[in-house]
mmCIF file of C-alpha atoms and ligand atoms in Angstrom:
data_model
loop_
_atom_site.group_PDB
_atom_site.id
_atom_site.type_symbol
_atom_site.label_atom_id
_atom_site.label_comp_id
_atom_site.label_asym_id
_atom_site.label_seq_id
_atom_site.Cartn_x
_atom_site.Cartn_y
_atom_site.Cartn_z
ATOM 1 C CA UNK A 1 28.162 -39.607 20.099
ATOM 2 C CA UNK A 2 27.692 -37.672 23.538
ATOM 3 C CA UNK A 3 24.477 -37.065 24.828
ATOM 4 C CA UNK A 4 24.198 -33.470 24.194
ATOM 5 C CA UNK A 5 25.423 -34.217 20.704
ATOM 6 C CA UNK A 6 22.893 -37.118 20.084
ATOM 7 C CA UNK A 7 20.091 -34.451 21.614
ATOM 8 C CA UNK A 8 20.791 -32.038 18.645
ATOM 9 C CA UNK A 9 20.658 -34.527 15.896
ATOM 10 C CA UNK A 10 17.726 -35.630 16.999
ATOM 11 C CA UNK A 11 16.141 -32.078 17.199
ATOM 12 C CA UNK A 12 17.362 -31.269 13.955
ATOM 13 C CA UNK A 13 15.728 -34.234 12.480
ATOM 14 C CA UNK A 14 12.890 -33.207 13.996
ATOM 15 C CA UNK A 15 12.692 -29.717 12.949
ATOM 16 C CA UNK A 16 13.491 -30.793 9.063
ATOM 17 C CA UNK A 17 10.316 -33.497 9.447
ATOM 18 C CA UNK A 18 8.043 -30.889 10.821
ATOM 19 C CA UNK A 19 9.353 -28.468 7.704
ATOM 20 C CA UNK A 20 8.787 -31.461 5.234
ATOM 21 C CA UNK A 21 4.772 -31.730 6.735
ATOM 22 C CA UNK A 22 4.444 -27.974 6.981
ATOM 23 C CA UNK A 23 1.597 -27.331 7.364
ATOM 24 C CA UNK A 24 0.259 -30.684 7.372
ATOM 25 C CA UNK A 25 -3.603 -30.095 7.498
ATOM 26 C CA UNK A 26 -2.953 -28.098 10.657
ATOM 27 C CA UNK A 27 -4.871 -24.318 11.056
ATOM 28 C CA UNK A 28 -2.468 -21.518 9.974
ATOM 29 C CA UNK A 29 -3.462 -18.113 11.945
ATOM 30 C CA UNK A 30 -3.087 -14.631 10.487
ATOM 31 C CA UNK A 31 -3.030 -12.148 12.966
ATOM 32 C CA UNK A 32 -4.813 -8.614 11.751
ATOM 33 C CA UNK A 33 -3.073 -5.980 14.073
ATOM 34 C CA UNK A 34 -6.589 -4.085 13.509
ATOM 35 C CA UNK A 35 -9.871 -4.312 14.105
ATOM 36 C CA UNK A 36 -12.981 -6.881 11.922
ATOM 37 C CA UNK A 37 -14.298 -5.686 9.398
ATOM 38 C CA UNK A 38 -11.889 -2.896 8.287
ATOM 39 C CA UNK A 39 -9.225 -2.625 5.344
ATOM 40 C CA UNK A 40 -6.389 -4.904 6.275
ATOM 41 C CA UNK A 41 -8.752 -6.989 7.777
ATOM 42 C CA UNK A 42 -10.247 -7.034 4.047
ATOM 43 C CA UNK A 43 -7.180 -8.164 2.413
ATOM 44 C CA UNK A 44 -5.900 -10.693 5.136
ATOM 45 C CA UNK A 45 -9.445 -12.324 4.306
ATOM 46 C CA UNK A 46 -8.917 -12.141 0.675
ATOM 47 C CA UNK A 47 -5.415 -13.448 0.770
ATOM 48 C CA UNK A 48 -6.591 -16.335 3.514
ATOM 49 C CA UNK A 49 -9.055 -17.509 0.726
ATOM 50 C CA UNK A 50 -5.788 -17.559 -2.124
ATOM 51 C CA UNK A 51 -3.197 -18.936 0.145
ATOM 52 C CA UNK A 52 -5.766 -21.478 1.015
ATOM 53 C CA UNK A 53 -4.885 -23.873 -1.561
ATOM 54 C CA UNK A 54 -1.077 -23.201 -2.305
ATOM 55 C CA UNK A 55 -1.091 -24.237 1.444
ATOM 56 C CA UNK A 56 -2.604 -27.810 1.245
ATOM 57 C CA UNK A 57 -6.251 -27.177 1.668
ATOM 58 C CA UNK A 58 -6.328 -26.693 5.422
ATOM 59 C CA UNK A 59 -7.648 -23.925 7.354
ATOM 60 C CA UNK A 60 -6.330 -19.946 7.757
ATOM 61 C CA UNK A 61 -7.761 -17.966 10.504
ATOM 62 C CA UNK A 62 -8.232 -14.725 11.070
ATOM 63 C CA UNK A 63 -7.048 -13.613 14.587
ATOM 64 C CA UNK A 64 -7.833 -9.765 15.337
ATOM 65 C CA UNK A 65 -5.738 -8.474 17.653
ATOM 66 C CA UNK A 66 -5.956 -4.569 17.510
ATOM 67 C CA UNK A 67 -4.316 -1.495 19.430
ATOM 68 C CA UNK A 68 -1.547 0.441 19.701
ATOM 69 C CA UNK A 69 -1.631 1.402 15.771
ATOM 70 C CA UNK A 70 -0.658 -2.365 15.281
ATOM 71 C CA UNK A 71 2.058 -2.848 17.732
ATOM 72 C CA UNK A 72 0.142 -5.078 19.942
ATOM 73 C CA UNK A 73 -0.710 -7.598 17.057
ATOM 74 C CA UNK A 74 2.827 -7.301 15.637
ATOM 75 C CA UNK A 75 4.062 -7.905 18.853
ATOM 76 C CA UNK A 76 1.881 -11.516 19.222
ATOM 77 C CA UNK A 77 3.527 -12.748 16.373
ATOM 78 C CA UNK A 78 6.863 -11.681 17.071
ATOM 79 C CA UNK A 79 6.948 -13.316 20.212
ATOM 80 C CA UNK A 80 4.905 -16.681 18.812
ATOM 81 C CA UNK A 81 6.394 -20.029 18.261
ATOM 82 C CA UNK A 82 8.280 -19.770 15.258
ATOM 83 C CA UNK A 83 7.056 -22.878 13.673
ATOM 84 C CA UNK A 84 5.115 -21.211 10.479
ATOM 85 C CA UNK A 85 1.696 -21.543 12.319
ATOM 86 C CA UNK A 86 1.165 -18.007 13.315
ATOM 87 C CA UNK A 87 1.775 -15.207 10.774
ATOM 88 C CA UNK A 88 1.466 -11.590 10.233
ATOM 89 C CA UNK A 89 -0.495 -9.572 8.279
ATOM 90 C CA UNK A 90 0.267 -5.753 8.775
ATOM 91 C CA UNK A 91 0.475 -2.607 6.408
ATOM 92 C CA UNK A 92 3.150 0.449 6.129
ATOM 93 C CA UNK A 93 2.851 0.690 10.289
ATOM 94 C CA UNK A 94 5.446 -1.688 10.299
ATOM 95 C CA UNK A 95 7.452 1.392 9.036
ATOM 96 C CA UNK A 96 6.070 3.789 11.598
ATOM 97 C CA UNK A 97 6.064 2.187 14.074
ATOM 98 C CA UNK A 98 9.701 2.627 15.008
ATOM 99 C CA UNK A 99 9.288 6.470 14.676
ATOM 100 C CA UNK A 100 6.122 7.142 15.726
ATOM 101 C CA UNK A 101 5.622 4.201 18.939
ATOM 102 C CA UNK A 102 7.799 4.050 21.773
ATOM 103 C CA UNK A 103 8.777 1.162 23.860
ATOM 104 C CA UNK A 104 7.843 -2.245 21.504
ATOM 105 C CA UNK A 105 8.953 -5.476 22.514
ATOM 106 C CA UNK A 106 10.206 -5.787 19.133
ATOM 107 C CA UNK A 107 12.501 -4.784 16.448
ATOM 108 C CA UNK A 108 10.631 -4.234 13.111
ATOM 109 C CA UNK A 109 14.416 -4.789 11.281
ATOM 110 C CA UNK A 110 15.248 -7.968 13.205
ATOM 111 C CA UNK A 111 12.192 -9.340 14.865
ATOM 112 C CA UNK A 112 10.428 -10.828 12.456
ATOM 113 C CA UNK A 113 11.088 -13.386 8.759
ATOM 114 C CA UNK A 114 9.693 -11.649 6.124
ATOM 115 C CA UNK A 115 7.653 -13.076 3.558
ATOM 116 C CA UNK A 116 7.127 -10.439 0.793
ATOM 117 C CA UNK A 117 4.667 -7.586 0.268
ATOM 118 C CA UNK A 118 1.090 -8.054 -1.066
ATOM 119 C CA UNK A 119 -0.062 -5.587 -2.433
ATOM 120 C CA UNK A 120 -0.519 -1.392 -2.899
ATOM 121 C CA UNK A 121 -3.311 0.461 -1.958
ATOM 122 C CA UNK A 122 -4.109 4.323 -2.384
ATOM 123 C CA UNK A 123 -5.724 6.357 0.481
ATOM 124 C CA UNK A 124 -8.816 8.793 0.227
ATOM 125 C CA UNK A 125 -9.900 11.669 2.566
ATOM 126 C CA UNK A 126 -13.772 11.150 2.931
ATOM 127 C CA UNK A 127 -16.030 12.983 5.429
ATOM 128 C CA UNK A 128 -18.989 12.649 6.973
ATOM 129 C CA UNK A 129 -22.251 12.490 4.684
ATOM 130 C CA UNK A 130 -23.696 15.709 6.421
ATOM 131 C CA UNK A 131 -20.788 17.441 4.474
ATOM 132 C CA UNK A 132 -22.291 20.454 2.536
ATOM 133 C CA UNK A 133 -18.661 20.788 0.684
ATOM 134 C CA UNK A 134 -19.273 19.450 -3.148
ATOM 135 C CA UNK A 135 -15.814 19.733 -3.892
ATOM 136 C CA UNK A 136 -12.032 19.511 -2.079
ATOM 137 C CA UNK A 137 -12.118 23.046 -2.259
ATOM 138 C CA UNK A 138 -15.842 23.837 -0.705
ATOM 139 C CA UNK A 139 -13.795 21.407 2.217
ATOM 140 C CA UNK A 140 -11.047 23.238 2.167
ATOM 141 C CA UNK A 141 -13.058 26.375 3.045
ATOM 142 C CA UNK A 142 -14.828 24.471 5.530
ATOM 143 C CA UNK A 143 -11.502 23.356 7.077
ATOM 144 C CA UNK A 144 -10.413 26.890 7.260
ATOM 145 C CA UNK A 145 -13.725 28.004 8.922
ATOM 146 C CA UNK A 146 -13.711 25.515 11.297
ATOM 147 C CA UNK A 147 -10.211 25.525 13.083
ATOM 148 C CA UNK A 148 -10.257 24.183 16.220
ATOM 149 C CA UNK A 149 -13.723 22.128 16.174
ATOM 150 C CA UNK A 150 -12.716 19.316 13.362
ATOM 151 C CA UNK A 151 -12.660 15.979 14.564
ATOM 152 C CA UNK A 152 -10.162 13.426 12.676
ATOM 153 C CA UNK A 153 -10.751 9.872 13.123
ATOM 154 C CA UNK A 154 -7.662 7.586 12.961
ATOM 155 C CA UNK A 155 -7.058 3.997 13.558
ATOM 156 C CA UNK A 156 -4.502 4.765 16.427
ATOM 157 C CA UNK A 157 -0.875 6.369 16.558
ATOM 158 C CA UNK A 158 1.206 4.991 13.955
ATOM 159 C CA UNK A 159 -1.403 3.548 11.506
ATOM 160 C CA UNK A 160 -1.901 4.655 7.811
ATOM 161 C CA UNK A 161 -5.274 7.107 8.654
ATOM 162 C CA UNK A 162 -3.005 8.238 11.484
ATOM 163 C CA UNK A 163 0.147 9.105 9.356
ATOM 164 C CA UNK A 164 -2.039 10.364 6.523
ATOM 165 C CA UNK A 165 -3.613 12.538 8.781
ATOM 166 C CA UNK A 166 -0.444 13.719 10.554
ATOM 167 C CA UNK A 167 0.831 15.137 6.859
ATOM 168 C CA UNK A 168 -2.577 16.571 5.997
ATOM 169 C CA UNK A 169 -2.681 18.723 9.122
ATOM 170 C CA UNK A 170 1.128 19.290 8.198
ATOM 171 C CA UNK A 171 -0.120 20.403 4.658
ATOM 172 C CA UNK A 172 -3.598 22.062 5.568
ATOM 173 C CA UNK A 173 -1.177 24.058 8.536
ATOM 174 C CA UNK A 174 -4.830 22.842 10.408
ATOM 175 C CA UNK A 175 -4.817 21.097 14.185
ATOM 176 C CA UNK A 176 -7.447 18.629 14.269
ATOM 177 C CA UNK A 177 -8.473 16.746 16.901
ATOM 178 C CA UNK A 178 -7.690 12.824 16.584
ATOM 179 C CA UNK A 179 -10.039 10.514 17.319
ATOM 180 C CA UNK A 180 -8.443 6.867 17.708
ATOM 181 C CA UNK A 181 -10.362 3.926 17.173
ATOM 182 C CA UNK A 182 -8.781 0.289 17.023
ATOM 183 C CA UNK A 183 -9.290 0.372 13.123
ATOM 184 C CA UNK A 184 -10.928 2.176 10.614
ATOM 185 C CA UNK A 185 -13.614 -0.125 10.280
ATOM 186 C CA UNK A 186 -15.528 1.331 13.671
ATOM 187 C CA UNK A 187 -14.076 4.920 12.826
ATOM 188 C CA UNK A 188 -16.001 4.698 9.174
ATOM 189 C CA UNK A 189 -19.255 4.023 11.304
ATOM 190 C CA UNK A 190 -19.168 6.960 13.429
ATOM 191 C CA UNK A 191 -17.884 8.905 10.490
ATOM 192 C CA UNK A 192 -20.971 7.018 8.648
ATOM 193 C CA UNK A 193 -23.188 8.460 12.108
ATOM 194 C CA UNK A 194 -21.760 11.985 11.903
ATOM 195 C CA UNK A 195 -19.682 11.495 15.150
ATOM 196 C CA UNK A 196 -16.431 11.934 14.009
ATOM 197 C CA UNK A 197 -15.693 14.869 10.176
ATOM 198 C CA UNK A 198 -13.267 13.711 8.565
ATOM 199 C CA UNK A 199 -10.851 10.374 7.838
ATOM 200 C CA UNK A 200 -8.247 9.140 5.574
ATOM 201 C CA UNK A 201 -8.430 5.579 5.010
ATOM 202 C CA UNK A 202 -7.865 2.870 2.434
ATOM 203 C CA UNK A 203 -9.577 2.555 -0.625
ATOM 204 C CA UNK A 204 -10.063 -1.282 0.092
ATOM 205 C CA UNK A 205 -12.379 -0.215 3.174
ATOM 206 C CA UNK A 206 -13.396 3.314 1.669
ATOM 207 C CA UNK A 207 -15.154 1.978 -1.900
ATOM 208 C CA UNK A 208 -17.945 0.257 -0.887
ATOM 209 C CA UNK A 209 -19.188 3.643 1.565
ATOM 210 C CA UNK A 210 -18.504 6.165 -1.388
ATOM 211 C CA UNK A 211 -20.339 3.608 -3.845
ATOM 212 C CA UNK A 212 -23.429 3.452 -1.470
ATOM 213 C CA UNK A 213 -23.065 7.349 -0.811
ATOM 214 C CA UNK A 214 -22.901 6.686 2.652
ATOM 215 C CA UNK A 215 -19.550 9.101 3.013
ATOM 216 C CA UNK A 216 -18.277 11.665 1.099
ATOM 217 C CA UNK A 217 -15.074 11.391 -0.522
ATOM 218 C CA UNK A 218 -12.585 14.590 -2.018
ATOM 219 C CA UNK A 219 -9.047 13.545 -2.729
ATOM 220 C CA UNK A 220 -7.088 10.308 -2.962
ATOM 221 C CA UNK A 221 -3.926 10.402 -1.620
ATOM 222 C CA UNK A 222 -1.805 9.182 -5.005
ATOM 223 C CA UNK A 223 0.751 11.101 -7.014
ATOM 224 C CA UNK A 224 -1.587 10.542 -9.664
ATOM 225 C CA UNK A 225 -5.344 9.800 -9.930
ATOM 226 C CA UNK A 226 -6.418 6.035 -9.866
ATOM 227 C CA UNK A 227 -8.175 4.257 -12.918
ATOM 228 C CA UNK A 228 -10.652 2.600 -10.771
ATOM 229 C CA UNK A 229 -13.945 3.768 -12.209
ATOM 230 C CA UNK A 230 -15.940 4.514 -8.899
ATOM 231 C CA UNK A 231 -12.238 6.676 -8.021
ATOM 232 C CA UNK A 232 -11.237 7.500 -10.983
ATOM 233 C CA UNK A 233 -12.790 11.294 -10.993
ATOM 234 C CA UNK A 234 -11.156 11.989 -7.597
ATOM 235 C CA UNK A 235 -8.900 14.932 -7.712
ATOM 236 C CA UNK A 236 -5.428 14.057 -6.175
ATOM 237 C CA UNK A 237 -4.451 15.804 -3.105
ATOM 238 C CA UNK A 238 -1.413 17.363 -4.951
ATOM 239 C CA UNK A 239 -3.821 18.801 -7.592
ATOM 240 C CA UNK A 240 -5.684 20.411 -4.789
ATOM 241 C CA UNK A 241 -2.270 22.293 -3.742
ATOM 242 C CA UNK A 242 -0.983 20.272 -1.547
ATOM 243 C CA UNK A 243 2.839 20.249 -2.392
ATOM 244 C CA UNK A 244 4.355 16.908 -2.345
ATOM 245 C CA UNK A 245 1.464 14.805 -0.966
ATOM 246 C CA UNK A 246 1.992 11.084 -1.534
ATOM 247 C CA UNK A 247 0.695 8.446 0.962
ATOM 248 C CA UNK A 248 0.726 4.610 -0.475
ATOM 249 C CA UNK A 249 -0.010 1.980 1.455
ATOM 250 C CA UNK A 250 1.244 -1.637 1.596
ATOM 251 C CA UNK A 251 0.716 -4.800 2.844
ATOM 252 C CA UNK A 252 3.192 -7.638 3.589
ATOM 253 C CA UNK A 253 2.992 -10.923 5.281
ATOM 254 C CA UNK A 254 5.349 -11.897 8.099
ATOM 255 C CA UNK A 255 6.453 -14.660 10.387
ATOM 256 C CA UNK A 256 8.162 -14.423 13.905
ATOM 257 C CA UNK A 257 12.011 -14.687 13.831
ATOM 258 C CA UNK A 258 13.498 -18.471 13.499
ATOM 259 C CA UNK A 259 10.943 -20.035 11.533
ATOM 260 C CA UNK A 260 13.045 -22.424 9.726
ATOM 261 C CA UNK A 261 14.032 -21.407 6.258
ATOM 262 C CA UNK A 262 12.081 -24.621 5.016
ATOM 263 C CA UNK A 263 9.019 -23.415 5.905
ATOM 264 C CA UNK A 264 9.659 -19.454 5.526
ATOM 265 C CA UNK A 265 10.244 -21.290 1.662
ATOM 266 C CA UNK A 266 7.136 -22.995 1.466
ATOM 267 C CA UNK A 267 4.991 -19.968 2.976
ATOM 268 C CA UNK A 268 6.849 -17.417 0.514
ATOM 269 C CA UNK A 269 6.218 -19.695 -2.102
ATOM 270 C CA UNK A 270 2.320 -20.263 -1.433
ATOM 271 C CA UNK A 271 2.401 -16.206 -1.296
ATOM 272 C CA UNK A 272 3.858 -16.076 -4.862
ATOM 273 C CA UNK A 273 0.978 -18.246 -6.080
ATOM 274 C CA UNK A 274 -1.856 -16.606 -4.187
ATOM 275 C CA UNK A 275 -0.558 -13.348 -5.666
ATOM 276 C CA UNK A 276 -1.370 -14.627 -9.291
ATOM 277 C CA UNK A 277 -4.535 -16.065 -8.153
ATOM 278 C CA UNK A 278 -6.938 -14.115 -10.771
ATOM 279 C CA UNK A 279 -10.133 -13.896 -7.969
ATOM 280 C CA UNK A 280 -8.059 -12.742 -5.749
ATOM 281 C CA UNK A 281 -6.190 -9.967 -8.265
ATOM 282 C CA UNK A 282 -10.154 -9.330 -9.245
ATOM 283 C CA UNK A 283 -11.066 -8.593 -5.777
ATOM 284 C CA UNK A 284 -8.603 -6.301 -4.704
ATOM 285 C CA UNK A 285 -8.105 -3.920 -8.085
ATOM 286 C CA UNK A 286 -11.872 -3.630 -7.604
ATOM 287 C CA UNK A 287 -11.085 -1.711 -4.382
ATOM 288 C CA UNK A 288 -8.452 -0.129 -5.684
ATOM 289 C CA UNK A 289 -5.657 -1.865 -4.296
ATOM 290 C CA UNK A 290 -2.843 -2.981 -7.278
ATOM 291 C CA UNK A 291 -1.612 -6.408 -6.316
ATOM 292 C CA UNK A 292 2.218 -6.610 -6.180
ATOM 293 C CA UNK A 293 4.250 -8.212 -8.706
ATOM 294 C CA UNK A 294 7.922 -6.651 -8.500
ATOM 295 C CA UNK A 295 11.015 -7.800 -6.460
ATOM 296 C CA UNK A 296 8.924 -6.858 -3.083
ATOM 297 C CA UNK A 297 7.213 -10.157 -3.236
ATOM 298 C CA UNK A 298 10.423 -12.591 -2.284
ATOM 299 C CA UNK A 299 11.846 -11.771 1.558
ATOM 300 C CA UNK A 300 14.874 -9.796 0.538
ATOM 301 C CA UNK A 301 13.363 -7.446 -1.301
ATOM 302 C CA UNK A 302 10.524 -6.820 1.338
ATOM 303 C CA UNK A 303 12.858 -6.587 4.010
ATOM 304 C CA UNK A 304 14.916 -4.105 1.866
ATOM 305 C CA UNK A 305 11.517 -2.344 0.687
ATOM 306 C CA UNK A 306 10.164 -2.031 4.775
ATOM 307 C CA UNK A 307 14.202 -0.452 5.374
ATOM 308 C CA UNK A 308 13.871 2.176 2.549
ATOM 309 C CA UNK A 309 10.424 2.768 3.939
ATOM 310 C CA UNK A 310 11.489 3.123 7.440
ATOM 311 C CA UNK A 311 14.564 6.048 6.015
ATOM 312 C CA UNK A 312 11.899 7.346 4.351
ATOM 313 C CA UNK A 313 8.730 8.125 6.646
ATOM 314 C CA UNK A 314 11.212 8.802 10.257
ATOM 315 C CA UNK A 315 12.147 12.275 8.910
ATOM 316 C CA UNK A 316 8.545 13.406 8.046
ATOM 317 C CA UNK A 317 7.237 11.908 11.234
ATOM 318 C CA UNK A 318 10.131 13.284 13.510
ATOM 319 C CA UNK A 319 9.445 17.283 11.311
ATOM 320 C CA UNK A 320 5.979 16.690 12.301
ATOM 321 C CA UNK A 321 6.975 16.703 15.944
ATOM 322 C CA UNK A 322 4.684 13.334 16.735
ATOM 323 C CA UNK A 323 5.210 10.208 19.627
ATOM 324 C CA UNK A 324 3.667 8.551 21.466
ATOM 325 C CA UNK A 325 4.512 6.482 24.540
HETATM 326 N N1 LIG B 401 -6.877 1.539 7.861
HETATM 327 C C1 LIG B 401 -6.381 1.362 9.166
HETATM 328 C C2 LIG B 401 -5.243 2.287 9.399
HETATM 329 O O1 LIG B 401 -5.521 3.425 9.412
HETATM 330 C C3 LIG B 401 -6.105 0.007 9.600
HETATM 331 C C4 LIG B 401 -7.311 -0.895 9.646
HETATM 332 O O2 LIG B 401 -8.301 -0.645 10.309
HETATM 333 O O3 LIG B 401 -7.200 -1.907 8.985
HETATM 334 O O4 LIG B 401 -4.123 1.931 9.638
#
């Protein structure tokens, strides 16, 4: 055998014992392309926990790394040793984000393994707690009153609150004034302090606020209402007139390009298992997230799902004139 030849063998042998170990005790780290505290911080925390065992017992870490609507976290995995170690945890921006961001060092299509979707979670529009509005239309007065002065907190360009809020101003035919933040869990406190009106943001960070009154909330963002009791009297925002409205958002979990298919099996495996994990399923349809269970939840059908997702959202985003650089 010649020496380059030899070299090879030996690599591959290596690479199929390190798949065998995978992950071998050692710390798996999820990066949250957001910031602590907020809602897909919530469910990379929740799924951590679940995929804890499925993985062998060891640890899973939470790595924040927020900005840029997620493109700065996506980007740290993408470019990450592909070895199964460091993963992914993002929501729909991974669908945005070719439309709406400019210039990433990576290809959402081709950039990344995918290892199925997680789960589905509905949006609501809440507002300050100083709102005198008892009702989405007493806001929608106020909206109209107000042109020009309402502040919209967002969790940066291309993130859910930011695409929700895009097609709300598109609906309302209102211009707000965005507010970023590097996730919606800093944007809820100012909202919380009065400093910001008005914010769309997952139900998964949104519950526990509207359960301790500490916002207001007048829509959710569903073709149809949610059976969640603290939701479930929410009007939808197609009830309230707005034609067509329908923001969902999902989850999926991700690894950079290369991993080896032996441990992209083993991960995607663990994932099925955590996603039947009854305390986890608890946890999340008590924040009104609905855990997934379809075709979404093996690679293909993800990386089909984030496709049809990115055909779907790059004609609304591109009609509602929106980039950023
Ligand atoms: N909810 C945020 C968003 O608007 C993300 C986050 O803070 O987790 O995309």
């Amino acid at each position: 055998m010649n020496k380059l030849l030899a070299i090879a063998a030996l690599a591959t042998v290596a690479v199929g014992a390190q798949a065998q170990d995978f992950p071998g005790g050692k710390p798996i780290s999820i990066v949250v392309p957001f910031a602590a505290g907020g809602p897909t911080d919530r469910v990379a925390r929740d799924l951590a926990e679940a995929l804890r065992k499925p993985l062998g017992g060891g640890s899973i870490v939470i790595d924040n790394v927020p900005g840029a609507g997620s493109s700065i976290g996506a980007a740290k995995v993408a470019r990450a040793n592909p070895d199964g170690y460091t993963l992914l945890l993002n929501h729909i921006g991974m669908s945005t984000i070719p439309t709406l961001v400019r210039n990433v060092p990576f290809k959402v299509e081709t950039g990344f393994e995918y290892l199925g979707i997680v789960n589905d979670v509905p949006m609501t529009l809440i507002a300050k707690p100083q709102m005198a509005a008892t009702n989405y239309k007493e806001l929608s007065a106020w909206i109209t009153a107000n042109k020009g002065k309402i502040n919209l907190g967002n969790a940066g360009v291309g993130s859910a609150s930011h695409l929700c809020g895009l097609l709300f101003q598109t609906a309302t035919k209102t211009e707000m004034t965005p507010v970023p933040y590097k996730g919606t869990a800093p944007a809820i406190t100012d909202l919380i302090g009065g400093q910001i009106d008005l914010l769309c943001d997952q139900t998964t960070n949104t519950s526990p606020q509207i359960e301790a009154k500490k916002v207001k909330a007048y829509a959710v963002t569903t073709a149809k209402r949610l059976t969640t009791p603290l939701l479930k009297d929410l009007p939808t925002l197609q009830e309230e007139g707005l034609k067509g409205f329908e923001v969902t958002i999902w989850h999926g979990l991700y690894a950079p390009k290369g991993t080896p298919p032996a441990i992209t099996k083993k991960l995607n495996d663990a994932l099925k298992v955590a996603l039947k994990d009854p305390e986890f399923i608890k946890k999340q349809e008590g924040l009104g997230a609905v855990v997934a269970t379809d075709g979404r939840i093996e690679p293909e059908g993800h990386k089909k799902f984030v496709a049809a997702e990115i055909a779907k959202w790059s004609p609304i985003i591109k009609a509602a004139g929106v980039y950023a650089d």
